[in-house]
Amino acid sequence: MKEKENKIQQAMGLYNYDISDDSVRKAVRKIIAEKVPANDTPEVKKFLMGSVELTTLKTTDSDDSVMAFTERVNQFDDAYPDLPHVATICVYPCFAKTVSETLEVEGVEIACVSGSFPSSQALIEVKIAETALALKDGATEIDIVMSVGKFLSGDYETVADEISELKAVCGEKKMKVILETGCLKTAANIKKASILSMYAGADYIKTSTGKLEPAATPEAAYVMCQAIKEYYEKTGIQIGFKPAGGLNTVMDAVIMYTIVKEVLGEQWLTNQWFRMGTSRLANLLLSEVEGQEIKFF
């Protein structure tokens, strides 16, 4: 046990966490002022359409509503053949089969939030079972929430173990780890959680569940992208980034795109490495691209 703990400490110790929230705010303000206007273009908005993880995580979701939700993605391909379809449909595990049986569009992933989303407050055996069942029913990607309480208590070993165990269940299927950055409070904590999650097996790191405020902020995105960059430089392993929750306007999306472009570079500007979790943004992007208000999804 001690040996494992030491390995985690050694891996974590390779990175600098001495970053101030003020310096992050200043860096983000500079990027927004100097770089965002050039990315406020129809081409970028079309690209962003293809990075959307179309999400429905409501208490009122049912097989019928999720089926109708998925059918809209099928219909979009016919209605807008010149635009990229969404990257992913994201649902609760109990709807993986419904989406899998309804979805007809090739290249759209089926993501399930798992592991006792959104709190992550469950026994690891329950998290493993839920994840395995989601995959059996057709999920092609899994989104889990880091155990935030354990992280804030300094129990990094258990946090890393849980992520590793759930990644083992996922195998080759992509797993996103949600940090719930609004609960982490500081840039240093966000960076530490990012490094820990990547080290433990995350294929993507994701800002938020969308169930708590604040959700995805430009500052959290900046710190996470810096962590992804440093991790890549040290290991050669490319990790994806997904802001989610709080993306309420097209400009919010353009700002996230710009941060990824400026910090991580063009290599991350594909819908394999940059995703946005949202339920409302697809219609807003579509409206801007088409030049009129459209409520398709």
XYZ file of C-alpha atoms in Angstrom:
297
model
C 0.000 0.000 0.000
C 2.799 2.382 0.950
C 4.611 1.605 -2.303
C 1.529 2.497 -4.339
C 1.070 5.712 -2.368
C 4.710 6.613 -2.986
C 4.280 6.024 -6.729
C 1.333 8.392 -6.802
C 3.270 11.004 -4.836
C 6.250 10.633 -7.177
C 4.083 11.036 -10.272
C 2.243 14.019 -8.796
C 5.553 15.530 -7.657
C 6.738 15.989 -11.252
C 4.404 18.960 -11.691
C 4.305 22.485 -10.311
C 1.141 23.455 -8.428
C 2.362 26.862 -7.329
C -0.089 28.777 -9.503
C -2.141 31.706 -8.299
C -5.773 32.236 -9.171
C -4.937 35.847 -10.012
C -2.307 34.889 -12.602
C -4.800 32.478 -14.215
C -7.469 35.204 -14.372
C -5.019 37.595 -16.038
C -3.899 34.994 -18.586
C -7.529 34.180 -19.471
C -8.469 37.863 -19.795
C -5.557 38.348 -22.190
C -6.568 35.373 -24.359
C -10.196 36.528 -24.482
C -9.253 40.125 -25.381
C -6.581 39.295 -27.948
C -7.501 35.944 -29.511
C -11.258 35.328 -29.295
C -12.382 37.861 -31.972
C -10.430 36.028 -34.707
C -12.234 32.770 -33.844
C -15.736 34.250 -33.883
C -16.370 32.883 -37.390
C -18.906 30.639 -39.171
C -16.157 28.038 -39.764
C -15.368 27.755 -36.064
C -19.067 27.539 -35.207
C -19.522 24.715 -37.722
C -16.581 22.893 -36.163
C -18.094 23.404 -32.699
C -21.369 21.822 -33.877
C -19.379 18.647 -34.478
C -17.837 18.756 -30.993
C -21.146 18.922 -29.105
C -22.043 16.085 -26.761
C -25.821 16.418 -26.946
C -26.900 15.709 -23.400
C -30.122 14.842 -21.633
C -29.776 14.122 -17.921
C -33.193 15.014 -16.568
C -35.189 13.414 -13.782
C -38.074 13.289 -16.265
C -36.163 11.373 -18.987
C -37.977 8.257 -20.219
C -37.457 5.669 -22.942
C -39.884 7.620 -25.135
C -38.225 11.002 -24.583
C -34.718 9.598 -25.110
C -35.856 7.809 -28.258
C -37.281 11.070 -29.618
C -34.070 12.870 -28.601
C -31.997 10.327 -30.535
C -34.306 10.514 -33.559
C -33.524 14.227 -33.834
C -29.875 13.320 -34.337
C -30.901 10.837 -37.047
C -33.027 13.511 -38.738
C -30.317 16.181 -38.491
C -28.112 14.235 -40.883
C -30.815 14.495 -43.575
C -31.897 18.059 -42.767
C -28.375 19.548 -42.702
C -26.120 17.306 -44.831
C -23.471 20.051 -45.156
C -23.032 20.459 -41.394
C -21.200 18.093 -39.036
C -23.477 16.009 -36.838
C -22.973 16.088 -33.065
C -20.083 14.051 -31.652
C -22.012 12.235 -28.961
C -25.358 11.580 -27.324
C -24.931 11.554 -23.536
C -27.531 9.883 -21.288
C -27.955 7.964 -18.038
C -26.892 4.265 -18.198
C -30.479 3.017 -18.102
C -30.995 4.596 -21.544
C -27.878 3.215 -23.261
C -29.895 0.440 -24.895
C -32.590 2.860 -26.096
C -30.017 5.103 -27.769
C -28.083 2.142 -29.177
C -31.224 0.692 -30.765
C -32.457 4.058 -32.111
C -29.278 5.748 -33.346
C -28.669 5.377 -37.096
C -25.918 7.935 -37.718
C -22.413 6.552 -38.023
C -19.707 8.306 -36.035
C -21.937 9.462 -33.163
C -20.721 8.070 -29.843
C -23.032 6.930 -27.037
C -21.771 8.309 -23.725
C -23.185 7.335 -20.348
C -22.612 9.153 -17.076
C -21.745 6.421 -14.605
C -20.298 5.679 -11.192
C -23.135 7.262 -9.195
C -23.281 10.484 -11.214
C -23.335 13.336 -10.218
C -22.094 12.897 -6.625
C -19.831 9.842 -7.047
C -20.946 8.905 -3.525
C -21.294 5.144 -3.791
C -19.328 2.003 -3.079
C -16.778 1.197 -5.785
C -18.573 -2.137 -6.401
C -21.734 -0.207 -7.327
C -19.771 2.110 -9.628
C -18.139 -0.848 -11.356
C -21.472 -2.655 -11.851
C -23.189 0.430 -13.259
C -20.313 1.081 -15.662
C -20.179 -2.533 -16.850
C -23.946 -2.580 -17.457
C -23.818 0.688 -19.425
C -21.127 -0.755 -21.682
C -23.054 -4.021 -22.122
C -26.117 -2.036 -23.218
C -24.249 -0.115 -25.896
C -22.336 2.784 -24.322
C -19.193 3.529 -26.320
C -17.878 6.117 -23.832
C -18.185 6.508 -20.064
C -18.186 9.728 -18.007
C -17.422 9.305 -14.301
C -17.058 11.828 -11.482
C -13.853 11.918 -9.471
C -14.498 11.308 -5.770
C -14.312 14.981 -4.863
C -14.735 14.487 -1.107
C -11.847 12.039 -0.987
C -9.703 14.356 -3.119
C -10.351 17.354 -0.841
C -9.511 15.154 2.153
C -6.116 14.402 0.584
C -6.880 10.724 -0.048
C -5.294 10.752 -3.508
C -4.544 7.040 -3.406
C -8.219 6.042 -3.185
C -9.178 8.592 -5.847
C -6.545 7.178 -8.218
C -7.501 3.573 -7.404
C -11.178 4.185 -8.195
C -10.369 5.848 -11.518
C -7.985 3.015 -12.429
C -10.540 0.341 -11.531
C -13.246 1.989 -13.614
C -10.858 2.443 -16.540
C -10.105 -1.284 -16.335
C -13.847 -1.941 -16.741
C -13.948 0.399 -19.774
C -10.962 -1.264 -21.451
C -10.529 0.261 -24.918
C -13.665 2.387 -24.538
C -12.926 6.039 -23.728
C -13.453 7.211 -20.135
C -13.881 10.847 -19.133
C -13.199 11.940 -15.562
C -15.293 14.863 -14.304
C -13.402 16.996 -11.790
C -16.369 19.161 -10.663
C -14.044 22.160 -10.749
C -16.526 24.450 -8.983
C -16.001 22.399 -5.813
C -12.203 22.476 -6.070
C -12.080 26.263 -5.571
C -8.426 26.957 -6.493
C -6.310 26.710 -9.635
C -3.790 24.594 -7.711
C -6.479 22.048 -6.770
C -7.807 21.923 -10.331
C -4.332 21.233 -11.682
C -3.665 18.588 -9.032
C -6.985 16.840 -9.784
C -6.231 16.988 -13.514
C -2.807 15.374 -13.133
C -4.110 12.734 -10.703
C -6.985 11.785 -13.035
C -4.755 11.539 -16.110
C -2.142 9.537 -14.235
C -4.868 7.127 -13.020
C -6.209 6.436 -16.520
C -8.545 9.196 -17.761
C -8.822 9.456 -21.549
C -10.483 12.879 -21.176
C -10.774 15.280 -18.295
C -14.035 17.171 -17.982
C -14.850 20.301 -15.987
C -18.237 19.667 -14.432
C -21.402 17.631 -14.094
C -23.569 20.645 -14.898
C -25.491 19.947 -11.694
C -23.531 22.389 -9.486
C -22.449 26.002 -9.820
C -20.033 27.311 -10.878
C -19.700 24.835 -13.740
C -17.292 25.244 -16.673
C -15.379 28.525 -16.401
C -12.666 29.814 -18.754
C -10.259 29.841 -15.808
C -10.853 26.158 -15.000
C -10.514 25.312 -18.700
C -7.211 27.174 -18.900
C -5.721 25.325 -15.917
C -6.927 21.934 -17.173
C -5.520 22.559 -20.651
C -2.178 23.613 -19.139
C -2.160 20.359 -17.155
C -2.978 18.315 -20.289
C -0.140 20.052 -22.135
C 2.406 19.365 -19.381
C 1.252 15.757 -19.034
C 1.615 15.279 -22.799
C 5.105 16.801 -22.770
C 6.206 14.445 -19.972
C 4.483 11.229 -21.098
C 3.649 11.573 -24.805
C 0.042 10.599 -23.930
C -2.618 12.834 -25.487
C -5.644 13.437 -23.243
C -8.911 14.975 -24.410
C -10.678 17.963 -22.864
C -14.404 18.446 -22.278
C -15.942 21.574 -20.766
C -19.509 20.903 -19.620
C -22.162 22.806 -17.717
C -22.551 26.559 -17.949
C -21.999 26.739 -21.724
C -25.019 28.929 -22.314
C -24.005 31.052 -25.305
C -22.162 30.642 -28.575
C -19.518 33.008 -27.225
C -18.950 30.664 -24.257
C -18.150 27.927 -26.784
C -15.890 30.167 -28.868
C -13.960 31.133 -25.718
C -13.429 27.443 -24.856
C -12.286 26.756 -28.427
C -9.844 29.652 -28.210
C -8.364 28.474 -24.911
C -7.817 24.979 -26.352
C -6.249 26.457 -29.493
C -3.932 28.811 -27.595
C -2.845 26.412 -24.844
C -2.896 23.012 -26.574
C -2.684 23.921 -30.260
C -4.211 22.619 -33.492
C -3.542 18.977 -32.567
C -6.457 19.148 -30.114
C -8.871 20.863 -32.488
C -10.755 17.769 -33.608
C -13.897 16.280 -32.116
C -11.788 13.340 -30.972
C -9.908 15.522 -28.484
C -12.225 18.475 -27.814
C -15.841 17.970 -26.786
C -18.463 20.206 -25.191
C -21.180 18.808 -22.952
C -24.409 20.742 -23.372
C -28.120 20.406 -23.984
C -28.847 23.911 -25.256
C -25.811 24.945 -27.267
C -26.525 22.879 -30.405
C -29.599 24.969 -31.300
C -27.728 28.222 -30.622
C -24.793 27.205 -32.828
C -27.134 26.012 -35.569
C -29.052 29.309 -35.425
C -25.855 31.337 -35.801
C -24.539 29.206 -38.658
C -27.875 29.384 -40.504
C -28.521 33.058 -39.705
C -31.968 32.528 -38.181
C -33.403 31.158 -34.962
C -33.735 27.369 -35.181
C -34.955 25.000 -32.482
C -34.079 21.660 -34.005
C -32.978 19.653 -30.953
